[in-house]
Amino acid sequence: MHLRAEAILLSVRAHGEHGAIVRALTENDGVQPGYVRGGRSRALRPVLQPANLIQGEWRARTEEQLAGLTVELLHSRAPMFGEPLPAAALAWVTALTAATLPEGLPYPRLHAALGGVLDAIEAAPAARGWAVALVRYELLLLAELGFGLDLERCAATGASEDLAYVSPKSGIAVSRAGALGYENRLLALPDFLTAGGAADWEDILAGLRLTGHFLARDLLIGRGADLMAARARLVDRLLRAVA
């Protein structure tokens, strides 16, 4: 096994006294794990930072063996980890991707979307510029892994107009007319997820509540307590930022 590719670094775990096991997302070969010799050294710690863009070279004698990985830094986002809100967003979106994507399967749309979210966080640390992209990424991740929401027409009436809610059970949109009397049992569907465009903070937070419900239920059940706690911290920081 020999692979050389650009990749978005997703996670780093210490292994042994000096090494590290890294998971990184490539465009054509999906998530690739690898062992980096000396990965905990002073020279490599700034390189092996989740959200960094690397040039990786994976080598293994067999497909079953954990590949040895050598890395070259192409673009560092490490400075963003000095800002609490961007740091929380970078940590969440990379950890979510590492925890949910299977190894070795290509997800080019997710690769492109993740790169877009990371670029947006880097370009606009104030959150208004990247929070919409984060919600859209979470929605795309659900869809790519087989848990996509149906936001095209109302589950109750079949209409495609005035969609304002989502059933927390079925993941299907509900119109205002179809939701009459049941609004409190449904999740709000913000306009930017169906009509596009910009969003105010109320809509952004509604979008995060929507995707958070289905991430916890469908992707992170039984293994995502720590991840959802990290997401809760991110949402709490967003709430404080807009208060």
Short mmCIF file of C-alpha atoms in Angstrom, two decimals:
data_model
loop_
_atom_site.label_atom_id
_atom_site.label_comp_id
_atom_site.label_asym_id
_atom_site.label_seq_id
_atom_site.Cartn_x
_atom_site.Cartn_y
_atom_site.Cartn_z
CA MET A 1 0.00 0.00 0.00
CA HIS A 2 1.39 3.38 -1.06
CA LEU A 3 -0.61 6.58 -1.15
CA ARG A 4 0.51 10.17 -1.54
CA ALA A 5 -2.16 12.84 -1.26
CA GLU A 6 -3.15 16.17 0.18
CA ALA A 7 -5.36 15.71 3.23
CA ILE A 8 -7.20 17.58 5.96
CA LEU A 9 -5.92 16.43 9.33
CA LEU A 10 -8.82 15.27 11.51
CA SER A 11 -7.43 13.74 14.69
CA VAL A 12 -4.19 12.93 16.47
CA ARG A 13 -3.79 10.32 19.21
CA ALA A 14 -0.60 9.65 21.14
CA HIS A 15 0.82 6.16 20.59
CA GLY A 16 3.74 4.81 22.57
CA GLU A 17 6.34 7.12 23.99
CA HIS A 18 7.00 9.28 20.94
CA GLY A 19 4.59 8.40 18.10
CA ALA A 20 1.09 9.43 17.08
CA ILE A 21 -1.77 7.85 15.18
CA VAL A 22 -3.28 10.32 12.76
CA ARG A 23 -6.52 10.25 10.79
CA ALA A 24 -6.75 12.53 7.77
CA LEU A 25 -9.36 13.06 5.06
CA THR A 26 -8.22 12.81 1.43
CA GLU A 27 -10.36 13.76 -1.54
CA ASN A 28 -10.21 10.46 -3.45
CA ASP A 29 -9.36 7.88 -0.78
CA GLY A 30 -11.44 9.06 2.14
CA VAL A 31 -10.22 8.87 5.72
CA GLN A 32 -6.75 7.39 5.97
CA PRO A 33 -5.13 6.44 9.30
CA GLY A 34 -1.39 6.34 9.74
CA TYR A 35 1.36 6.10 12.34
CA VAL A 36 3.71 9.09 12.49
CA ARG A 37 7.07 8.26 14.02
CA GLY A 38 8.11 11.05 16.36
CA GLY A 39 4.65 12.58 16.08
CA ARG A 40 4.84 13.95 19.63
CA SER A 41 8.13 15.73 19.04
CA ARG A 42 8.50 19.49 19.29
CA ALA A 43 9.06 19.70 15.53
CA LEU A 44 5.93 17.75 14.55
CA ARG A 45 3.41 18.90 17.15
CA PRO A 46 2.60 22.15 15.27
CA VAL A 47 2.21 20.14 12.04
CA LEU A 48 -0.05 17.49 13.56
CA GLN A 49 -2.82 19.89 14.45
CA PRO A 50 -6.44 19.04 13.50
CA ALA A 51 -7.69 21.30 10.66
CA ASN A 52 -4.21 21.68 9.13
CA LEU A 53 -3.75 20.85 5.46
CA ILE A 54 -0.96 18.35 4.94
CA GLN A 55 0.78 16.43 2.19
CA GLY A 56 0.77 12.87 3.45
CA GLU A 57 2.56 9.76 2.28
CA TRP A 58 1.22 6.45 3.60
CA ARG A 59 3.20 3.22 3.21
CA ALA A 60 2.35 -0.30 4.44
CA ARG A 61 3.36 -3.81 3.41
CA THR A 62 -0.27 -5.02 3.42
CA GLU A 63 -3.71 -3.41 3.27
CA GLU A 64 -4.44 -4.69 6.81
CA GLN A 65 -1.35 -3.13 8.38
CA LEU A 66 -1.50 0.37 9.86
CA ALA A 67 0.45 2.45 7.42
CA GLY A 68 3.48 4.49 8.34
CA LEU A 69 2.81 8.13 7.57
CA THR A 70 5.15 10.98 6.79
CA VAL A 71 3.71 14.48 6.66
CA GLU A 72 4.56 17.83 5.18
CA LEU A 73 2.66 20.92 6.28
CA LEU A 74 0.92 22.72 3.42
CA HIS A 75 -1.23 25.15 5.39
CA SER A 76 -1.45 25.73 9.14
CA ARG A 77 -4.61 26.77 10.93
CA ALA A 78 -2.91 26.46 14.33
CA PRO A 79 -3.11 30.24 15.01
CA MET A 80 -6.92 29.95 15.05
CA PHE A 81 -6.71 27.77 18.15
CA GLY A 82 -5.71 30.85 20.10
CA GLU A 83 -9.25 32.22 19.66
CA PRO A 84 -11.82 30.38 21.84
CA LEU A 85 -14.78 30.42 19.44
CA PRO A 86 -12.94 29.49 16.23
CA ALA A 87 -10.96 26.90 18.20
CA ALA A 88 -14.17 25.26 19.43
CA ALA A 89 -15.58 25.18 15.90
CA LEU A 90 -12.41 23.72 14.35
CA ALA A 91 -12.15 21.09 17.08
CA TRP A 92 -15.81 20.10 16.74
CA VAL A 93 -16.03 19.80 12.97
CA THR A 94 -12.79 17.80 12.62
CA ALA A 95 -13.62 15.50 15.55
CA LEU A 96 -17.13 14.89 14.19
CA THR A 97 -15.72 13.95 10.79
CA ALA A 98 -13.08 11.65 12.30
CA ALA A 99 -15.65 9.88 14.47
CA THR A 100 -18.30 9.26 11.83
CA LEU A 101 -16.63 8.59 8.47
CA PRO A 102 -15.53 5.01 7.71
CA GLU A 103 -11.96 4.53 6.57
CA GLY A 104 -10.99 4.22 2.95
CA LEU A 105 -14.27 5.32 1.32
CA PRO A 106 -14.23 8.46 -0.81
CA TYR A 107 -16.51 11.33 0.13
CA PRO A 108 -15.43 14.10 -2.27
CA ARG A 109 -18.43 16.32 -1.47
CA LEU A 110 -17.65 16.15 2.24
CA HIS A 111 -13.97 16.79 1.59
CA ALA A 112 -14.82 19.93 -0.38
CA ALA A 113 -17.43 21.07 2.14
CA LEU A 114 -15.13 20.53 5.12
CA GLY A 115 -12.41 22.53 3.40
CA GLY A 116 -14.96 25.29 2.81
CA VAL A 117 -16.03 25.35 6.47
CA LEU A 118 -12.42 25.49 7.68
CA ASP A 119 -11.62 28.28 5.23
CA ALA A 120 -14.70 30.21 6.37
CA ILE A 121 -13.73 29.90 10.04
CA GLU A 122 -10.23 31.09 9.22
CA ALA A 123 -11.45 34.01 7.14
CA ALA A 124 -14.14 35.22 9.54
CA PRO A 125 -13.46 34.29 13.17
CA ALA A 126 -16.51 36.30 14.34
CA ALA A 127 -18.79 33.30 13.60
CA ARG A 128 -21.45 35.10 11.56
CA GLY A 129 -19.34 34.27 8.51
CA TRP A 130 -19.04 30.53 9.17
CA ALA A 131 -21.95 29.38 11.35
CA VAL A 132 -24.24 28.87 8.34
CA ALA A 133 -21.55 26.81 6.60
CA LEU A 134 -21.17 24.67 9.72
CA VAL A 135 -24.90 23.87 9.83
CA ARG A 136 -24.88 23.01 6.13
CA TYR A 137 -21.87 20.75 6.63
CA GLU A 138 -23.61 18.84 9.42
CA LEU A 139 -26.67 18.43 7.21
CA LEU A 140 -24.53 17.16 4.32
CA LEU A 141 -22.71 14.72 6.62
CA LEU A 142 -26.03 13.22 7.69
CA ALA A 143 -27.08 12.86 4.06
CA GLU A 144 -23.81 11.33 2.88
CA LEU A 145 -23.98 8.70 5.63
CA GLY A 146 -27.56 7.71 4.83
CA PHE A 147 -29.48 9.83 7.34
CA GLY A 148 -30.47 12.74 5.15
CA LEU A 149 -33.46 14.89 6.05
CA ASP A 150 -36.33 15.33 3.60
CA LEU A 151 -36.84 19.06 3.35
CA GLU A 152 -38.66 19.09 0.01
CA ARG A 153 -42.32 18.67 0.99
CA CYS A 154 -44.63 18.49 3.97
CA ALA A 155 -45.06 15.12 5.68
CA ALA A 156 -48.69 15.97 6.55
CA THR A 157 -50.03 17.71 3.43
CA GLY A 158 -47.52 16.94 0.67
CA ALA A 159 -47.17 20.66 -0.06
CA SER A 160 -43.77 22.12 -0.88
CA GLU A 161 -44.59 25.68 0.25
CA ASP A 162 -44.30 27.34 3.65
CA LEU A 163 -42.18 24.59 5.21
CA ALA A 164 -41.35 25.68 8.74
CA TYR A 165 -40.73 22.57 10.86
CA VAL A 166 -39.16 19.11 10.80
CA SER A 167 -40.50 16.00 12.49
CA PRO A 168 -37.93 14.84 15.08
CA LYS A 169 -38.97 11.24 14.40
CA SER A 170 -39.08 11.02 10.61
CA GLY A 171 -36.76 13.87 9.61
CA ILE A 172 -39.37 15.09 7.12
CA ALA A 173 -40.38 18.73 6.76
CA VAL A 174 -43.79 19.98 7.93
CA SER A 175 -45.57 23.09 6.68
CA ARG A 176 -47.14 25.66 8.98
CA ALA A 177 -50.60 24.38 8.06
CA GLY A 178 -49.60 20.77 8.62
CA ALA A 179 -48.04 21.60 11.98
CA LEU A 180 -51.05 23.43 13.35
CA GLY A 181 -51.52 22.44 16.97
CA TYR A 182 -48.31 20.36 17.06
CA GLU A 183 -45.67 23.09 16.77
CA ASN A 184 -44.19 22.36 20.20
CA ARG A 185 -43.46 18.77 19.21
CA LEU A 186 -41.50 19.74 16.09
CA LEU A 187 -38.08 21.19 15.32
CA ALA A 188 -37.92 24.60 13.65
CA LEU A 189 -36.74 24.61 10.05
CA PRO A 190 -34.86 27.86 9.33
CA ASP A 191 -35.39 29.47 5.95
CA PHE A 192 -31.73 29.39 4.92
CA LEU A 193 -31.80 25.58 4.72
CA THR A 194 -34.56 25.59 2.12
CA ALA A 195 -34.31 28.97 0.41
CA GLY A 196 -30.58 29.66 0.79
CA GLY A 197 -29.15 33.07 1.47
CA ALA A 198 -28.02 34.69 4.70
CA ALA A 199 -29.38 33.90 8.14
CA ASP A 200 -29.89 35.76 11.39
CA TRP A 201 -28.72 34.34 14.70
CA GLU A 202 -32.13 32.95 15.59
CA ASP A 203 -32.15 30.89 12.38
CA ILE A 204 -28.54 29.78 12.84
CA LEU A 205 -29.24 28.51 16.35
CA ALA A 206 -32.40 26.79 15.12
CA GLY A 207 -30.32 25.10 12.43
CA LEU A 208 -27.82 23.89 15.01
CA ARG A 209 -30.63 22.49 17.17
CA LEU A 210 -32.03 20.68 14.14
CA THR A 211 -28.80 19.06 12.99
CA GLY A 212 -27.72 18.39 16.59
CA HIS A 213 -30.85 16.32 17.23
CA PHE A 214 -30.21 14.00 14.28
CA LEU A 215 -26.46 13.79 14.82
CA ALA A 216 -27.03 12.62 18.40
CA ARG A 217 -29.80 10.21 17.41
CA ASP A 218 -28.44 8.69 14.22
CA LEU A 219 -24.66 9.05 14.06
CA LEU A 220 -23.29 9.42 17.56
CA ILE A 221 -25.63 7.20 19.57
CA GLY A 222 -23.76 5.13 22.12
CA ARG A 223 -20.37 6.63 21.31
CA GLY A 224 -20.76 10.35 21.10
CA ALA A 225 -21.19 11.65 24.65
CA ASP A 226 -17.83 13.42 24.63
CA LEU A 227 -18.39 14.74 21.12
CA MET A 228 -21.83 16.10 21.89
CA ALA A 229 -20.41 17.73 25.02
CA ALA A 230 -17.85 19.48 22.78
CA ARG A 231 -20.66 20.59 20.50
CA ALA A 232 -22.64 21.89 23.47
CA ARG A 233 -19.62 23.99 24.48
CA LEU A 234 -19.44 25.40 20.96
CA VAL A 235 -23.15 26.31 20.96
CA ASP A 236 -22.79 27.86 24.42
CA ARG A 237 -19.93 30.04 23.16
CA LEU A 238 -22.03 31.08 20.18
CA LEU A 239 -24.88 32.02 22.50
CA ARG A 240 -22.54 34.13 24.62
CA ALA A 241 -21.07 35.75 21.51
CA VAL A 242 -24.46 36.98 20.33
CA ALA A 243 -25.91 37.84 23.74
#
